[in-house]
Short mmCIF file of C-alpha atoms in Angstrom, two decimals:
data_model
loop_
_atom_site.label_atom_id
_atom_site.label_comp_id
_atom_site.label_asym_id
_atom_site.label_seq_id
_atom_site.Cartn_x
_atom_site.Cartn_y
_atom_site.Cartn_z
CA MET A 1188 2.41 32.64 -2.52
CA ASP A 1189 -0.97 34.50 -3.76
CA LEU A 1190 -1.59 34.72 -7.30
CA SER A 1191 -3.93 36.99 -9.36
CA GLU A 1192 -7.42 35.12 -10.62
CA ARG A 1193 -5.65 35.28 -14.31
CA LYS A 1194 -2.40 33.67 -13.23
CA PHE A 1195 -4.51 31.13 -11.26
CA LYS A 1196 -6.41 29.90 -13.91
CA ILE A 1197 -3.59 29.89 -16.49
CA LEU A 1198 -1.49 27.69 -13.87
CA GLU A 1199 -4.46 25.19 -13.55
CA ALA A 1200 -5.13 24.98 -17.13
CA ILE A 1201 -1.17 24.01 -17.67
CA VAL A 1202 -0.94 21.30 -14.98
CA ASN A 1203 -4.50 19.59 -16.00
CA ASP A 1204 -3.19 20.06 -19.82
CA TYR A 1205 0.01 18.54 -19.18
CA ILE A 1206 -1.41 15.92 -16.54
CA HIS A 1207 -3.54 14.55 -19.33
CA THR A 1208 -1.40 14.96 -22.49
CA ALA A 1209 2.29 14.88 -21.18
CA GLU A 1210 2.84 17.48 -23.95
CA PRO A 1211 3.99 21.31 -23.45
CA ILE A 1212 0.98 23.66 -23.96
CA GLY A 1213 1.29 27.07 -25.78
CA SER A 1214 -0.58 30.53 -25.18
CA ARG A 1215 -2.52 30.01 -28.40
CA THR A 1216 -3.93 26.26 -27.10
CA ILE A 1217 -4.55 27.82 -24.03
CA ALA A 1218 -6.77 30.71 -25.62
CA LYS A 1219 -8.46 28.31 -27.79
CA LYS A 1220 -8.92 25.59 -25.30
CA TYR A 1221 -9.63 26.86 -22.35
CA GLY A 1222 -11.92 30.22 -23.17
CA LEU A 1223 -10.21 32.43 -20.52
CA GLY A 1224 -11.28 35.53 -22.52
CA ILE A 1225 -8.16 36.93 -23.11
CA SER A 1226 -5.52 37.16 -26.00
CA SER A 1227 -2.80 34.92 -26.53
CA ALA A 1228 -0.39 37.88 -26.11
CA THR A 1229 -1.56 38.78 -22.71
CA ILE A 1230 -1.52 34.57 -21.74
CA ARG A 1231 2.36 35.02 -22.94
CA ASN A 1232 2.69 37.70 -20.55
CA GLU A 1233 1.18 35.88 -17.66
CA MET A 1234 3.10 32.51 -18.45
CA SER A 1235 6.54 34.60 -18.45
CA ASP A 1236 5.41 35.83 -14.78
CA LEU A 1237 4.71 32.31 -14.27
CA GLU A 1238 8.06 31.32 -15.17
CA ASP A 1239 9.67 33.69 -13.17
CA LEU A 1240 7.95 32.66 -10.21
CA GLY A 1241 9.34 28.98 -10.96
CA LEU A 1242 5.76 27.58 -11.31
CA ILE A 1243 6.46 26.51 -14.78
CA SER A 1244 9.38 25.97 -17.28
CA GLN A 1245 9.73 25.99 -20.93
CA LEU A 1246 12.05 22.64 -22.38
CA HIS A 1247 13.04 24.74 -25.36
CA THR A 1248 12.86 28.28 -26.17
CA SER A 1249 10.12 27.27 -29.23
CA SER A 1250 8.02 25.08 -27.20
CA GLY A 1251 4.94 25.78 -25.04
CA ARG A 1252 5.37 25.50 -21.13
CA VAL A 1253 5.11 22.41 -18.67
CA PRO A 1254 4.84 22.48 -14.84
CA SER A 1255 7.71 22.51 -12.57
CA GLN A 1256 7.53 20.68 -8.90
CA LYS A 1257 7.16 23.60 -7.40
CA GLY A 1258 3.84 24.38 -9.93
CA TYR A 1259 2.82 21.15 -9.02
CA ARG A 1260 3.21 21.59 -5.09
CA PHE A 1261 1.36 24.91 -5.66
CA TYR A 1262 -1.60 23.15 -7.62
CA VAL A 1263 -1.39 20.04 -5.23
CA ASP A 1264 -2.04 22.69 -1.93
CA ARG A 1265 -4.14 25.19 -3.56
CA MET A 1266 -5.63 23.66 -6.53
CA MET A 1267 -6.54 20.35 -6.33
CA HIS A 1268 -10.35 19.98 -6.18
CA GLU A 1269 -12.01 16.61 -4.65
CA ARG A 1270 -13.40 13.94 -7.09
CA PRO A 1271 -15.24 11.24 -6.01
CA LEU A 1272 -14.85 8.01 -7.55
CA THR A 1273 -17.63 7.39 -10.35
CA GLY A 1274 -20.11 4.53 -9.44
CA ASP A 1275 -18.29 2.08 -11.27
CA GLU A 1276 -15.26 2.70 -9.81
CA ALA A 1277 -16.77 2.61 -6.23
CA LEU A 1278 -18.17 -0.78 -7.23
CA PHE A 1279 -15.28 -2.25 -8.67
CA LEU A 1280 -13.08 -1.51 -5.78
CA GLN A 1281 -15.61 -2.57 -3.29
CA GLY A 1282 -15.91 -6.29 -5.27
CA MET A 1283 -12.36 -6.51 -5.56
CA ILE A 1284 -11.50 -6.13 -1.98
CA MET A 1285 -14.79 -7.84 -0.32
CA GLN A 1286 -14.24 -11.05 -2.40
CA ASN A 1287 -11.77 -12.44 -0.15
CA ILE A 1288 -12.80 -10.97 3.01
CA ASN A 1289 -12.11 -14.07 5.09
CA GLN A 1290 -8.37 -14.51 4.23
CA MET A 1291 -5.97 -11.36 4.67
CA GLU A 1292 -3.34 -11.90 2.19
CA PHE A 1293 -5.53 -12.34 -0.43
CA MET A 1294 -7.55 -9.36 0.46
CA MET A 1295 -4.24 -7.75 0.62
CA GLN A 1296 -2.87 -8.63 -2.96
CA GLU A 1297 -6.71 -7.78 -4.61
CA THR A 1298 -6.04 -4.40 -2.91
CA ALA A 1299 -2.81 -3.79 -4.72
CA LYS A 1300 -4.25 -4.92 -7.94
CA ALA A 1301 -7.37 -2.50 -7.43
CA LEU A 1302 -4.85 0.28 -6.48
CA ALA A 1303 -2.67 -0.57 -9.67
CA ARG A 1304 -5.80 -0.76 -12.03
CA LEU A 1305 -7.74 2.47 -10.94
CA THR A 1306 -4.58 4.64 -10.80
CA ARG A 1307 -2.60 3.14 -13.76
CA CYS A 1308 0.52 3.09 -11.67
CA PRO A 1309 2.79 0.80 -9.68
CA ALA A 1310 0.96 0.36 -6.02
CA ILE A 1311 2.18 -1.01 -3.05
CA VAL A 1312 0.17 -2.13 0.01
CA SER A 1313 1.06 -3.33 3.70
CA GLU A 1314 -1.38 -5.73 5.62
CA PRO A 1315 -2.10 -4.29 9.18
CA TYR A 1316 0.90 -4.07 11.66
CA LEU A 1317 -0.75 -5.47 14.70
CA LYS A 1318 1.49 -7.53 16.66
CA LYS A 1319 -1.51 -8.93 17.85
CA THR A 1320 -2.14 -12.35 16.28
CA LYS A 1321 -4.14 -15.16 18.32
CA ILE A 1322 -4.40 -18.44 17.78
CA HIS A 1323 -7.83 -19.48 16.40
CA HIS A 1324 -7.18 -22.95 15.74
CA LEU A 1325 -4.45 -25.63 15.88
CA GLN A 1326 -4.52 -28.99 14.20
CA LEU A 1327 -2.14 -31.90 14.47
CA VAL A 1328 -2.31 -34.12 11.15
CA PRO A 1329 -0.23 -37.33 10.96
CA VAL A 1330 2.27 -37.46 7.45
CA ASP A 1331 4.23 -40.32 8.24
CA GLU A 1332 6.10 -42.17 11.31
CA ARG A 1333 8.58 -39.25 11.76
CA ASN A 1334 6.32 -36.18 11.02
CA VAL A 1335 3.71 -34.41 11.85
CA LEU A 1336 2.32 -31.48 9.99
CA VAL A 1337 1.44 -28.42 12.59
CA VAL A 1338 -1.83 -26.15 11.21
CA LEU A 1339 -2.01 -22.76 12.50
CA VAL A 1340 -5.05 -20.90 11.70
CA THR A 1341 -5.01 -17.01 13.15
CA ASP A 1342 -7.66 -14.80 14.00
CA THR A 1343 -7.35 -13.06 10.87
CA LYS A 1344 -7.98 -16.52 9.08
CA ALA A 1345 -4.41 -16.31 8.16
CA VAL A 1346 -3.42 -20.02 7.64
CA LYS A 1347 0.19 -21.26 8.35
CA ASN A 1348 1.75 -24.79 8.86
CA GLN A 1349 5.28 -26.64 9.17
CA ILE A 1350 6.28 -30.10 9.45
CA MET A 1351 7.49 -31.12 12.46
CA HIS A 1352 10.08 -33.96 12.59
CA THR A 1353 10.18 -36.69 15.54
CA ASP A 1354 11.46 -39.82 16.45
CA SER A 1355 8.68 -41.79 16.69
CA ALA A 1356 4.77 -39.93 15.65
CA PRO A 1357 1.97 -40.57 17.68
CA ASP A 1358 -0.52 -42.28 15.62
CA TYR A 1359 -3.74 -40.58 14.28
CA GLU A 1360 -6.29 -41.24 17.71
CA ALA A 1361 -2.97 -39.76 19.70
CA LEU A 1362 -2.56 -36.38 17.55
CA THR A 1363 -6.39 -35.75 17.94
CA ARG A 1364 -6.12 -36.16 21.88
CA LEU A 1365 -2.80 -33.69 21.65
CA THR A 1366 -4.68 -31.46 19.29
CA ILE A 1367 -7.95 -30.83 21.45
CA ALA A 1368 -5.31 -30.12 24.85
CA LEU A 1369 -3.42 -27.92 22.59
CA ASN A 1370 -6.77 -25.89 21.80
CA LYS A 1371 -8.06 -25.90 24.99
CA GLN A 1372 -4.96 -24.12 26.71
CA LEU A 1373 -4.01 -21.73 23.51
CA GLN A 1374 -7.00 -21.04 21.39
CA GLY A 1375 -7.81 -17.10 21.56
CA LYS A 1376 -4.03 -16.36 23.09
CA THR A 1377 -1.24 -14.53 21.83
CA ILE A 1378 2.24 -15.92 21.80
CA ARG A 1379 2.92 -13.82 24.78
CA GLU A 1380 -0.25 -15.20 26.58
CA ILE A 1381 1.41 -18.66 26.70
CA ASP A 1382 2.49 -18.60 30.64
CA ARG A 1383 4.18 -21.43 32.71
CA PRO A 1384 0.47 -22.53 33.99
CA LYS A 1385 -1.00 -23.07 30.16
CA ILE A 1386 2.88 -24.86 29.69
CA ASP A 1387 2.60 -27.32 33.00
CA ALA A 1388 -0.96 -28.12 31.67
CA LEU A 1389 -0.02 -29.13 28.63
CA PHE A 1390 2.77 -31.21 29.45
CA GLU A 1391 0.52 -33.22 31.97
CA ALA A 1392 -2.09 -33.69 29.12
CA PHE A 1393 1.08 -34.88 26.62
CA GLY A 1394 2.02 -37.51 29.00
CA LYS A 1395 4.19 -39.68 27.10
CA HIS A 1396 4.49 -37.45 24.23
CA ALA A 1397 5.92 -34.72 26.23
CA HIS A 1398 9.07 -34.45 24.98
CA MET A 1399 7.19 -32.86 21.57
CA LEU A 1400 6.03 -29.95 23.40
CA MET A 1401 8.60 -27.80 23.53
CA PRO A 1402 9.59 -27.86 19.69
CA LEU A 1403 5.89 -27.72 18.82
CA LEU A 1404 5.08 -24.63 21.05
CA GLY A 1405 8.59 -23.30 19.20
CA ILE A 1406 7.35 -23.89 15.80
CA ILE A 1407 4.04 -22.64 16.61
CA ALA A 1408 5.53 -19.45 17.75
CA GLY A 1409 7.61 -19.21 14.77
CA LEU A 1410 4.43 -19.38 12.81
CA ILE A 1411 2.73 -16.24 14.72
CA GLN A 1412 6.23 -14.44 14.38
CA ALA A 1413 6.06 -14.67 10.47
CA GLU A 1414 2.43 -13.98 10.43
CA ASP A 1415 3.14 -10.71 12.94
CA ASP A 1416 5.89 -9.43 10.71
CA VAL A 1417 4.48 -7.06 7.98
CA ARG A 1418 4.14 -8.16 4.45
CA VAL A 1419 4.29 -5.85 1.41
CA PHE A 1420 2.46 -6.27 -1.42
CA THR A 1421 3.02 -4.45 -4.92
CA SER A 1422 0.97 -4.68 -8.28
CA GLY A 1423 1.24 -2.94 -11.36
CA VAL A 1424 4.97 -2.19 -11.23
CA LYS A 1425 5.20 -2.44 -15.11
CA ASN A 1426 2.83 0.47 -15.53
CA ILE A 1427 5.30 3.18 -15.16
CA LEU A 1428 6.68 2.05 -18.57
CA ALA A 1429 3.20 3.58 -19.96
CA PHE A 1430 4.19 7.26 -19.46
CA PRO A 1431 6.38 8.56 -21.52
CA GLU A 1432 8.60 10.08 -19.04
CA PHE A 1433 9.93 6.54 -18.28
CA SER A 1434 10.73 5.61 -21.91
CA ASP A 1435 14.81 5.62 -20.68
CA ARG A 1436 15.05 2.05 -19.69
CA GLN A 1437 17.67 2.99 -17.19
CA LYS A 1438 15.31 4.99 -15.22
CA ALA A 1439 12.22 2.59 -15.41
CA ASP A 1440 14.87 -0.25 -14.45
CA ALA A 1441 15.93 1.81 -11.10
CA ILE A 1442 12.02 1.54 -10.08
CA PHE A 1443 11.75 -2.23 -10.91
CA GLN A 1444 14.80 -3.01 -9.14
CA ALA A 1445 13.66 -0.91 -5.90
CA LEU A 1446 10.09 -2.12 -5.88
CA GLU A 1447 11.74 -5.65 -5.61
CA GLU A 1448 13.41 -4.90 -2.09
CA ARG A 1449 11.30 -5.30 0.78
CA GLU A 1450 13.18 -2.54 3.04
CA SER A 1451 12.78 -0.03 0.01
CA LEU A 1452 8.80 -0.96 0.24
CA ILE A 1453 8.88 -0.47 3.92
CA SER A 1454 10.61 2.80 3.89
CA LEU A 1455 8.03 4.16 1.18
CA LEU A 1456 5.43 3.62 3.31
CA ALA A 1457 6.70 5.03 6.22
CA PRO A 1458 5.01 8.39 6.95
CA VAL A 1459 7.32 11.34 6.66
CA ALA A 1460 6.57 13.87 9.34
CA SER A 1461 7.53 16.85 7.38
CA ALA A 1462 5.40 15.90 3.95
CA ASP A 1463 2.56 17.89 3.43
CA SER A 1464 -0.56 16.29 3.18
CA TYR A 1465 -4.15 16.67 1.82
CA GLU A 1466 -7.04 15.24 3.73
CA GLY A 1467 -4.60 12.86 5.43
CA ILE A 1468 -2.71 11.58 2.49
CA GLN A 1469 0.51 12.46 1.61
CA ILE A 1470 1.97 13.58 -1.77
CA ILE A 1471 5.54 14.01 -2.22
CA ILE A 1472 6.62 15.53 -5.32
CA GLY A 1473 9.99 14.82 -7.33
CA ASP A 1474 12.99 16.13 -5.18
CA GLU A 1475 10.78 16.14 -1.96
CA ASN A 1476 11.64 12.57 -2.26
CA ASP A 1477 14.39 11.36 -0.07
CA PHE A 1478 15.42 8.39 -2.68
CA GLU A 1479 17.16 9.28 -5.51
CA TRP A 1480 15.44 6.71 -7.72
CA LEU A 1481 12.39 8.77 -7.01
CA LYS A 1482 13.43 12.39 -7.88
CA ASP A 1483 11.19 12.36 -11.16
CA CYS A 1484 8.38 10.70 -9.61
CA SER A 1485 5.65 11.61 -6.91
CA LEU A 1486 4.78 9.47 -4.21
CA VAL A 1487 1.02 9.65 -2.91
CA ARG A 1488 0.49 8.03 0.14
CA ALA A 1489 -2.09 7.06 3.06
CA GLY A 1490 -2.78 4.96 5.85
CA TYR A 1491 -5.68 2.94 6.84
CA SER A 1492 -6.48 2.58 10.63
CA VAL A 1493 -8.32 -0.04 13.14
CA ASP A 1494 -9.77 1.46 16.35
CA ASN A 1495 -8.32 4.63 15.13
CA GLN A 1496 -4.61 3.27 15.12
CA ASN A 1497 -2.77 3.34 11.94
CA THR A 1498 -1.81 0.11 11.04
CA GLY A 1499 -1.17 -0.18 7.40
CA HIS A 1500 -0.36 2.01 4.57
CA ILE A 1501 -0.76 2.01 0.84
CA ALA A 1502 0.89 4.12 -1.80
CA ILE A 1503 1.35 4.53 -5.77
CA ILE A 1504 4.41 5.51 -7.76
CA GLY A 1505 3.72 7.81 -10.87
CA PRO A 1506 5.44 10.51 -12.72
CA THR A 1507 5.19 14.34 -11.38
CA ARG A 1508 2.71 15.00 -13.95
CA MET A 1509 0.23 12.30 -12.41
CA ASP A 1510 -3.70 12.92 -11.56
CA TYR A 1511 -3.38 13.98 -8.30
CA ALA A 1512 -7.00 14.45 -7.41
CA HIS A 1513 -7.92 11.04 -8.63
CA ALA A 1514 -5.38 9.43 -6.77
CA VAL A 1515 -6.31 11.07 -3.61
CA SER A 1516 -10.03 9.78 -4.68
CA VAL A 1517 -8.98 6.28 -5.20
CA LEU A 1518 -6.62 6.06 -2.27
CA THR A 1519 -9.45 7.91 0.41
CA GLY A 1520 -12.07 5.16 -1.37
CA ILE A 1521 -9.43 1.95 -0.78
CA SER A 1522 -8.31 3.22 2.79
CA GLN A 1523 -11.99 3.47 3.43
CA ASN A 1524 -13.24 0.06 2.45
CA ILE A 1525 -9.94 -1.65 4.27
CA ARG A 1526 -10.63 -0.25 7.35
CA GLN A 1527 -14.60 -1.82 7.30
CA VAL A 1528 -13.21 -4.96 6.31
CA ILE A 1529 -10.40 -5.38 8.79
CA GLN A 1530 -12.50 -4.11 11.65
CA ALA A 1531 -15.26 -6.90 10.33
CA LEU A 1532 -12.37 -9.34 10.59
CA TYR A 1533 -10.88 -8.41 13.83
#
């Protein structure tokens, strides 16, 4: 769809104004506020044409115009300009992500917080989906005569632990020897790399405690599997209440409920092949969403990668009148920061 320069500027004014005020805008306001050099009568005529094209709509006969979902799509595809983060935003973002660089889970939590704070929208962040977790260190710690604490540290600095029950727990010195044997055979390995020769070597090293080995390996495998399962983090869910579009509590509650369900979050973060993208960022507006509870919202989603592979996603949910240019800038900045940190971790 091609618009004349005048229609283009009027539509841009309507979209920008409504994004920031949530109020319909009339021809007289546009004439005064945006200095287009044309009369309000001419602007009214152009607005009538834009309405016929389905790009704007009039809520009431006497009210001004607001963008339609088609108008937002035209704005995102044809009008939106790249807007870099301010210096303060960039510093805040880097500080939030970098302060917990050695703990993947904390870094993801801080990323979600930063995304929610900078966009003022509910934020969703998934950690890397690599399925390649390696054992960095194992430790067997005595608890009592029947229980041993199994501690696993992964190559991503994640720390996992689980109590192992046994009829008779080895003493501290024996557990120290078993810990050394475990790390000698398993350090730096993924669960798939624990092969028969390594297990045979561990059976020999465990000696009279060999009965513990297979249950122990089962616990280690479970801890790694739990780490390999993608975790999803949210922040700022109640931010949606700040938008007048969601003053209807029923609409807001539907969003709250969906954002509490892991399967919904995973579905939201999954890339949609048919969705349009802006510099690699997908912007899905209103009815373009597959989820009924998102029909009054927009979803802005980006991937971040390690070694040129998409391994995680970040997203925000907001009203269709969200500030798309700012959202794109924030998601771009966060993607770049996460990629740098994760490459350092791995």
